[in-house]
């Protein structure tokens, strides 16, 4: 009998086509919102395989109830919504979709950097409000990026592309901080490894590209912002949980830092009355890092390939808990 795959949202059709062609029985949940936990469990109990999204909370109690699942293939590079330790305890492989969205996400970080440095969103709002009256020699001045220092927090795939963009377009000096040094990216981008405090002290633009983990949760708080330059711009396209939003608002209001560009917020979605949305030196986007046709198609393809490869060869392509393969 065919294995049953539950896809928890409508995603690019290539995933369903590939899975059906490989002999799987595919059900795509048709709702235009994330499934509730009860809906997810009810449907997952009928399936062998879950193709999940970041908006599905797969915690330990989910895995306790759905321990029959043979693999979870996530349509996202981030997997902080999944209790991977719990999945591993139940010997369930968990896969993600790295690389295919790196260019798209780095573009959003780069775009936010330019946007904030020239207060573009704010200036656009002035036109909408009918406040563009004349040439203003002294109002709403931004700053130029050429020769500035960009600090990358998390020089992985996306961070490296951001570093390339900054160096190529503006000759920016690139520094970075990681848990481990990334020698390949250092060679390619001329990035210099520095400790965390140096990253904070020297960056004109500080761009976050790390995963959300116990170590990074709430890391960018009042204390950390106070170590940054008063002229610095904080960019986060990774996960909103990496910064403390109340502290960020305060740091911007007090002039502890100069500006911020966010594609991820804490919490998501951001409410329309959030004070960040009214600040001239702030640009906020609704988590669109991977929202290109190319990236979303690549994510759907890789999410399907992980499932197909697992059943055909015993090994998914991009697995986050490879240790489970040894138990099988
Ligand atoms: C990812 O892939 O992790 C993006 O943030 C979309 O969820």
mmCIF file of N, CA and C in Angstrom, residues 199-298:
data_model
loop_
_atom_site.group_PDB
_atom_site.id
_atom_site.type_symbol
_atom_site.label_atom_id
_atom_site.label_comp_id
_atom_site.label_asym_id
_atom_site.label_seq_id
_atom_site.Cartn_x
_atom_site.Cartn_y
_atom_site.Cartn_z
ATOM 1 N N UNK A 199 32.439 42.372 17.627
ATOM 2 C CA UNK A 199 31.393 42.490 16.596
ATOM 3 C C UNK A 199 30.449 43.644 16.942
ATOM 4 N N UNK A 200 30.065 43.692 18.205
ATOM 5 C CA UNK A 200 29.126 44.743 18.638
ATOM 6 C C UNK A 200 29.786 46.116 18.554
ATOM 7 N N UNK A 201 31.030 46.179 18.973
ATOM 8 C CA UNK A 201 31.728 47.465 19.061
ATOM 9 C C UNK A 201 32.047 48.048 17.682
ATOM 10 N N UNK A 202 32.394 47.167 16.711
ATOM 11 C CA UNK A 202 32.919 47.676 15.435
ATOM 12 C C UNK A 202 31.906 47.753 14.296
ATOM 13 N N UNK A 203 30.761 47.080 14.435
ATOM 14 C CA UNK A 203 29.833 47.019 13.293
ATOM 15 C C UNK A 203 29.056 48.320 13.090
ATOM 16 N N UNK A 204 29.037 48.800 11.836
ATOM 17 C CA UNK A 204 28.127 49.899 11.487
ATOM 18 C C UNK A 204 26.758 49.318 11.168
ATOM 19 N N UNK A 205 26.792 48.146 10.522
ATOM 20 C CA UNK A 205 25.570 47.379 10.263
ATOM 21 C C UNK A 205 25.789 46.031 10.930
ATOM 22 N N UNK A 206 24.857 45.586 11.762
ATOM 23 C CA UNK A 206 24.995 44.257 12.358
ATOM 24 C C UNK A 206 23.841 43.398 11.849
ATOM 25 N N UNK A 207 24.173 42.363 11.079
ATOM 26 C CA UNK A 207 23.127 41.568 10.430
ATOM 27 C C UNK A 207 23.084 40.154 11.016
ATOM 28 N N UNK A 208 21.912 39.783 11.527
ATOM 29 C CA UNK A 208 21.753 38.480 12.198
ATOM 30 C C UNK A 208 21.323 37.416 11.189
ATOM 31 N N UNK A 209 22.102 36.314 11.144
ATOM 32 C CA UNK A 209 21.783 35.194 10.241
ATOM 33 C C UNK A 209 21.871 33.861 10.959
ATOM 34 N N UNK A 210 21.759 33.876 12.273
ATOM 35 C CA UNK A 210 21.914 32.636 13.049
ATOM 36 C C UNK A 210 20.574 31.931 13.194
ATOM 37 N N UNK A 211 20.649 30.670 13.615
ATOM 38 C CA UNK A 211 19.415 29.947 13.945
ATOM 39 C C UNK A 211 18.929 30.412 15.317
ATOM 40 N N UNK A 212 17.657 30.174 15.598
ATOM 41 C CA UNK A 212 17.125 30.432 16.940
ATOM 42 C C UNK A 212 17.366 29.177 17.778
ATOM 43 N N UNK A 213 18.225 29.305 18.783
ATOM 44 C CA UNK A 213 18.548 28.170 19.653
ATOM 45 C C UNK A 213 18.487 28.657 21.098
ATOM 46 N N UNK A 214 18.710 27.756 22.037
ATOM 47 C CA UNK A 214 18.740 28.183 23.448
ATOM 48 C C UNK A 214 19.814 29.248 23.652
ATOM 49 N N UNK A 215 20.896 29.148 22.898
ATOM 50 C CA UNK A 215 22.007 30.099 23.045
ATOM 51 C C UNK A 215 21.686 31.476 22.465
ATOM 52 N N UNK A 216 20.903 31.511 21.379
ATOM 53 C CA UNK A 216 20.670 32.803 20.703
ATOM 54 C C UNK A 216 19.337 33.449 21.102
ATOM 55 N N UNK A 217 18.485 32.707 21.807
ATOM 56 C CA UNK A 217 17.160 33.238 22.169
ATOM 57 C C UNK A 217 17.301 34.520 23.002
ATOM 58 N N UNK A 218 16.727 35.612 22.527
ATOM 59 C CA UNK A 218 16.757 36.881 23.268
ATOM 60 C C UNK A 218 18.145 37.483 23.428
ATOM 61 N N UNK A 219 19.103 36.996 22.641
ATOM 62 C CA UNK A 219 20.499 37.432 22.813
ATOM 63 C C UNK A 219 20.651 38.938 22.612
ATOM 64 N N UNK A 220 19.983 39.473 21.604
ATOM 65 C CA UNK A 220 20.113 40.907 21.336
ATOM 66 C C UNK A 220 19.107 41.647 22.233
ATOM 67 N N UNK A 221 19.622 41.998 23.412
ATOM 68 C CA UNK A 221 18.797 42.653 24.426
ATOM 69 C C UNK A 221 19.410 43.997 24.782
ATOM 70 N N UNK A 222 18.833 44.633 25.765
ATOM 71 C CA UNK A 222 19.262 45.960 26.235
ATOM 72 C C UNK A 222 20.787 46.028 26.438
ATOM 73 N N UNK A 223 21.292 45.014 27.131
ATOM 74 C CA UNK A 223 22.709 44.976 27.472
ATOM 75 C C UNK A 223 23.572 44.933 26.197
ATOM 76 N N UNK A 224 23.163 44.092 25.257
ATOM 77 C CA UNK A 224 23.920 43.932 24.005
ATOM 78 C C UNK A 224 23.801 45.195 23.146
ATOM 79 N N UNK A 225 22.594 45.756 23.037
ATOM 80 C CA UNK A 225 22.442 46.981 22.232
ATOM 81 C C UNK A 225 23.322 48.105 22.796
ATOM 82 N N UNK A 226 23.490 48.115 24.133
ATOM 83 C CA UNK A 226 24.277 49.207 24.736
ATOM 84 C C UNK A 226 25.756 49.116 24.364
ATOM 85 N N UNK A 227 26.197 47.948 23.858
ATOM 86 C CA UNK A 227 27.603 47.810 23.464
ATOM 87 C C UNK A 227 27.817 48.162 21.988
ATOM 88 N N UNK A 228 26.725 48.449 21.279
ATOM 89 C CA UNK A 228 26.855 48.766 19.849
ATOM 90 C C UNK A 228 27.079 50.262 19.650
ATOM 91 N N UNK A 229 27.518 50.635 18.425
ATOM 92 C CA UNK A 229 27.707 52.053 18.121
ATOM 93 C C UNK A 229 26.361 52.776 18.154
ATOM 94 N N UNK A 230 26.364 54.013 18.548
ATOM 95 C CA UNK A 230 25.112 54.794 18.548
ATOM 96 C C UNK A 230 24.623 55.022 17.117
ATOM 97 N N UNK A 231 25.542 54.856 16.150
ATOM 98 C CA UNK A 231 25.191 55.052 14.735
ATOM 99 C C UNK A 231 24.843 53.720 14.044
ATOM 100 N N UNK A 232 24.813 52.631 14.809
ATOM 101 C CA UNK A 232 24.675 51.300 14.177
ATOM 102 C C UNK A 232 23.235 50.991 13.755
ATOM 103 N N UNK A 233 23.154 50.122 12.733
ATOM 104 C CA UNK A 233 21.854 49.607 12.282
ATOM 105 C C UNK A 233 21.814 48.105 12.568
ATOM 106 N N UNK A 234 20.734 47.654 13.202
ATOM 107 C CA UNK A 234 20.540 46.239 13.526
ATOM 108 C C UNK A 234 19.597 45.640 12.475
ATOM 109 N N UNK A 235 20.066 44.571 11.809
ATOM 110 C CA UNK A 235 19.232 43.899 10.793
ATOM 111 C C UNK A 235 18.972 42.472 11.268
ATOM 112 N N UNK A 236 17.723 42.036 11.212
ATOM 113 C CA UNK A 236 17.431 40.639 11.563
ATOM 114 C C UNK A 236 16.508 40.032 10.512
ATOM 115 N N UNK A 237 17.046 39.049 9.768
ATOM 116 C CA UNK A 237 16.225 38.308 8.793
ATOM 117 C C UNK A 237 16.195 36.827 9.171
ATOM 118 N N UNK A 238 16.620 36.518 10.411
ATOM 119 C CA UNK A 238 16.736 35.108 10.813
ATOM 120 C C UNK A 238 15.483 34.666 11.573
ATOM 121 N N UNK A 239 15.418 34.988 12.852
ATOM 122 C CA UNK A 239 14.243 34.695 13.665
ATOM 123 C C UNK A 239 14.049 35.822 14.670
ATOM 124 N N UNK A 240 12.802 36.262 14.829
ATOM 125 C CA UNK A 240 12.507 37.362 15.747
ATOM 126 C C UNK A 240 12.908 37.055 17.182
ATOM 127 N N UNK A 241 12.896 35.764 17.525
ATOM 128 C CA UNK A 241 13.232 35.368 18.894
ATOM 129 C C UNK A 241 14.669 35.668 19.273
ATOM 130 N N UNK A 242 15.513 35.997 18.299
ATOM 131 C CA UNK A 242 16.918 36.288 18.596
ATOM 132 C C UNK A 242 17.043 37.685 19.237
ATOM 133 N N UNK A 243 16.075 38.570 18.985
ATOM 134 C CA UNK A 243 16.131 39.874 19.655
ATOM 135 C C UNK A 243 14.968 40.042 20.632
ATOM 136 N N UNK A 244 15.195 40.903 21.616
ATOM 137 C CA UNK A 244 14.146 41.261 22.559
ATOM 138 C C UNK A 244 13.506 42.545 22.022
ATOM 139 N N UNK A 245 12.250 42.435 21.604
ATOM 140 C CA UNK A 245 11.640 43.553 20.876
ATOM 141 C C UNK A 245 11.435 44.786 21.767
ATOM 142 N N UNK A 246 11.085 44.580 23.019
ATOM 143 C CA UNK A 246 10.902 45.722 23.929
ATOM 144 C C UNK A 246 12.222 46.470 24.082
ATOM 145 N N UNK A 247 13.311 45.707 24.234
ATOM 146 C CA UNK A 247 14.636 46.331 24.389
ATOM 147 C C UNK A 247 15.060 47.026 23.093
ATOM 148 N N UNK A 248 14.684 46.437 21.955
ATOM 149 C CA UNK A 248 15.040 47.054 20.670
ATOM 150 C C UNK A 248 14.319 48.397 20.520
ATOM 151 N N UNK A 249 13.043 48.409 20.852
ATOM 152 C CA UNK A 249 12.268 49.655 20.755
ATOM 153 C C UNK A 249 12.912 50.728 21.636
ATOM 154 N N UNK A 250 13.253 50.327 22.853
ATOM 155 C CA UNK A 250 13.859 51.280 23.797
ATOM 156 C C UNK A 250 15.213 51.780 23.268
ATOM 157 N N UNK A 251 16.013 50.858 22.725
ATOM 158 C CA UNK A 251 17.345 51.234 22.218
ATOM 159 C C UNK A 251 17.214 52.246 21.072
ATOM 160 N N UNK A 252 16.173 52.072 20.248
ATOM 161 C CA UNK A 252 15.970 53.012 19.132
ATOM 162 C C UNK A 252 15.420 54.343 19.651
ATOM 163 N N UNK A 253 14.504 54.253 20.611
ATOM 164 C CA UNK A 253 13.927 55.496 21.162
ATOM 165 C C UNK A 253 14.978 56.324 21.904
ATOM 166 N N UNK A 254 15.887 55.633 22.622
ATOM 167 C CA UNK A 254 16.920 56.346 23.404
ATOM 168 C C UNK A 254 18.118 56.764 22.588
ATOM 169 N N UNK A 255 18.188 56.301 21.316
ATOM 170 C CA UNK A 255 19.377 56.585 20.513
ATOM 171 C C UNK A 255 20.577 55.725 20.906
ATOM 172 N N UNK A 256 20.310 54.599 21.561
ATOM 173 C CA UNK A 256 21.408 53.667 21.888
ATOM 174 C C UNK A 256 21.972 53.102 20.586
ATOM 175 N N UNK A 257 21.076 52.798 19.632
ATOM 176 C CA UNK A 257 21.488 52.469 18.260
ATOM 177 C C UNK A 257 20.674 53.368 17.315
ATOM 178 N N UNK A 258 21.092 53.424 16.043
ATOM 179 C CA UNK A 258 20.483 54.391 15.121
ATOM 180 C C UNK A 258 19.238 53.861 14.404
ATOM 181 N N UNK A 259 19.320 52.586 13.937
ATOM 182 C CA UNK A 259 18.203 52.091 13.126
ATOM 183 C C UNK A 259 18.069 50.583 13.172
ATOM 184 N N UNK A 260 17.000 50.087 12.546
ATOM 185 C CA UNK A 260 16.778 48.638 12.500
ATOM 186 C C UNK A 260 15.997 48.261 11.247
ATOM 187 N N UNK A 261 16.346 47.096 10.705
ATOM 188 C CA UNK A 261 15.618 46.523 9.574
ATOM 189 C C UNK A 261 15.255 45.097 9.937
ATOM 190 N N UNK A 262 13.973 44.806 9.948
ATOM 191 C CA UNK A 262 13.521 43.495 10.423
ATOM 192 C C UNK A 262 12.659 42.803 9.382
ATOM 193 N N UNK A 263 12.991 41.550 9.075
ATOM 194 C CA UNK A 263 12.076 40.720 8.288
ATOM 195 C C UNK A 263 11.385 39.722 9.206
ATOM 196 N N UNK A 264 11.860 39.676 10.441
ATOM 197 C CA UNK A 264 11.285 38.755 11.427
ATOM 198 C C UNK A 264 11.047 39.561 12.694
ATOM 199 N N UNK A 265 9.970 39.280 13.380
ATOM 200 C CA UNK A 265 9.613 40.080 14.548
ATOM 201 C C UNK A 265 9.321 39.143 15.715
ATOM 202 N N UNK A 266 9.140 39.738 16.866
ATOM 203 C CA UNK A 266 8.974 38.937 18.073
ATOM 204 C C UNK A 266 7.934 39.613 18.951
ATOM 205 N N UNK A 267 6.641 39.195 18.893
ATOM 206 C CA UNK A 267 6.140 38.005 18.189
ATOM 207 C C UNK A 267 5.806 38.284 16.725
ATOM 208 N N UNK A 268 5.444 37.196 16.011
ATOM 209 C CA UNK A 268 4.891 37.300 14.655
ATOM 210 C C UNK A 268 3.464 36.796 14.691
ATOM 211 N N UNK A 269 2.538 37.414 13.964
ATOM 212 C CA UNK A 269 2.748 38.644 13.211
ATOM 213 C C UNK A 269 2.855 39.851 14.136
ATOM 214 N N UNK A 270 3.527 40.919 13.640
ATOM 215 C CA UNK A 270 3.608 42.173 14.392
ATOM 216 C C UNK A 270 2.255 42.877 14.297
ATOM 217 N N UNK A 271 1.832 43.470 15.409
ATOM 218 C CA UNK A 271 0.569 44.225 15.399
ATOM 219 C C UNK A 271 0.761 45.563 14.670
ATOM 220 N N UNK A 272 -0.294 46.053 14.040
ATOM 221 C CA UNK A 272 -0.196 47.272 13.225
ATOM 222 C C UNK A 272 0.132 48.510 14.053
ATOM 223 N N UNK A 273 -0.100 48.457 15.375
ATOM 224 C CA UNK A 273 0.197 49.638 16.201
ATOM 225 C C UNK A 273 1.570 49.555 16.876
ATOM 226 N N UNK A 274 2.430 48.660 16.403
ATOM 227 C CA UNK A 274 3.766 48.543 16.999
ATOM 228 C C UNK A 274 4.549 49.840 16.756
ATOM 229 N N UNK A 275 5.158 50.413 17.796
ATOM 230 C CA UNK A 275 5.876 51.694 17.629
ATOM 231 C C UNK A 275 7.010 51.623 16.600
ATOM 232 N N UNK A 276 7.549 50.441 16.356
ATOM 233 C CA UNK A 276 8.636 50.317 15.367
ATOM 234 C C UNK A 276 8.174 50.794 13.988
ATOM 235 N N UNK A 277 6.893 50.589 13.706
ATOM 236 C CA UNK A 277 6.383 50.907 12.370
ATOM 237 C C UNK A 277 6.321 52.412 12.107
ATOM 238 N N UNK A 278 6.380 53.213 13.151
ATOM 239 C CA UNK A 278 6.318 54.673 13.003
ATOM 240 C C UNK A 278 7.694 55.322 13.040
ATOM 241 N N UNK A 279 8.736 54.543 13.287
ATOM 242 C CA UNK A 279 10.064 55.160 13.451
ATOM 243 C C UNK A 279 10.718 55.408 12.098
ATOM 244 N N UNK A 280 11.292 56.610 11.912
ATOM 245 C CA UNK A 280 11.891 56.949 10.616
ATOM 246 C C UNK A 280 13.040 56.030 10.206
ATOM 247 N N UNK A 281 13.801 55.538 11.185
ATOM 248 C CA UNK A 281 15.005 54.763 10.859
ATOM 249 C C UNK A 281 14.758 53.261 10.943
ATOM 250 N N UNK A 282 13.521 52.863 10.764
ATOM 251 C CA UNK A 282 13.189 51.439 10.899
ATOM 252 C C UNK A 282 12.412 50.984 9.666
ATOM 253 N N UNK A 283 12.733 49.782 9.185
ATOM 254 C CA UNK A 283 11.960 49.168 8.100
ATOM 255 C C UNK A 283 11.586 47.759 8.549
ATOM 256 N N UNK A 284 10.316 47.426 8.429
ATOM 257 C CA UNK A 284 9.858 46.099 8.859
ATOM 258 C C UNK A 284 9.143 45.410 7.701
ATOM 259 N N UNK A 285 9.438 44.145 7.502
ATOM 260 C CA UNK A 285 8.761 43.331 6.482
ATOM 261 C C UNK A 285 8.133 42.108 7.162
ATOM 262 N N UNK A 286 7.088 41.550 6.552
ATOM 263 C CA UNK A 286 6.369 40.440 7.204
ATOM 264 C C UNK A 286 6.952 39.056 6.869
ATOM 265 N N UNK A 287 8.190 38.806 7.248
ATOM 266 C CA UNK A 287 8.845 37.500 7.093
ATOM 267 C C UNK A 287 8.743 36.994 5.641
ATOM 268 N N UNK A 288 9.349 37.768 4.731
ATOM 269 C CA UNK A 288 9.277 37.410 3.305
ATOM 270 C C UNK A 288 10.619 36.939 2.752
ATOM 271 N N UNK A 289 11.566 36.594 3.642
ATOM 272 C CA UNK A 289 12.920 36.238 3.191
ATOM 273 C C UNK A 289 12.940 35.249 2.033
ATOM 274 N N UNK A 290 12.138 34.206 2.119
ATOM 275 C CA UNK A 290 12.179 33.158 1.081
ATOM 276 C C UNK A 290 11.087 33.341 0.030
ATOM 277 N N UNK A 291 10.445 34.507 0.018
ATOM 278 C CA UNK A 291 9.272 34.671 -0.850
ATOM 279 C C UNK A 291 9.635 35.056 -2.282
ATOM 280 N N UNK A 292 10.378 34.198 -2.962
ATOM 281 C CA UNK A 292 10.553 34.343 -4.414
ATOM 282 C C UNK A 292 10.046 33.048 -5.049
ATOM 283 N N UNK A 293 9.721 33.126 -6.318
ATOM 284 C CA UNK A 293 9.249 31.919 -7.017
ATOM 285 C C UNK A 293 10.349 30.860 -6.986
ATOM 286 N N UNK A 294 11.594 31.319 -7.217
ATOM 287 C CA UNK A 294 12.712 30.370 -7.269
ATOM 288 C C UNK A 294 12.911 29.672 -5.925
ATOM 289 N N UNK A 295 12.927 30.458 -4.852
ATOM 290 C CA UNK A 295 13.202 29.876 -3.534
ATOM 291 C C UNK A 295 12.070 28.948 -3.095
ATOM 292 N N UNK A 296 10.826 29.399 -3.254
ATOM 293 C CA UNK A 296 9.709 28.574 -2.778
ATOM 294 C C UNK A 296 9.589 27.292 -3.614
ATOM 295 N N UNK A 297 9.902 27.383 -4.923
ATOM 296 C CA UNK A 297 9.871 26.173 -5.754
ATOM 297 C C UNK A 297 10.984 25.225 -5.300
ATOM 298 N N UNK A 298 12.160 25.810 -5.033
ATOM 299 C CA UNK A 298 13.294 24.998 -4.566
ATOM 300 C C UNK A 298 12.991 24.335 -3.234
#
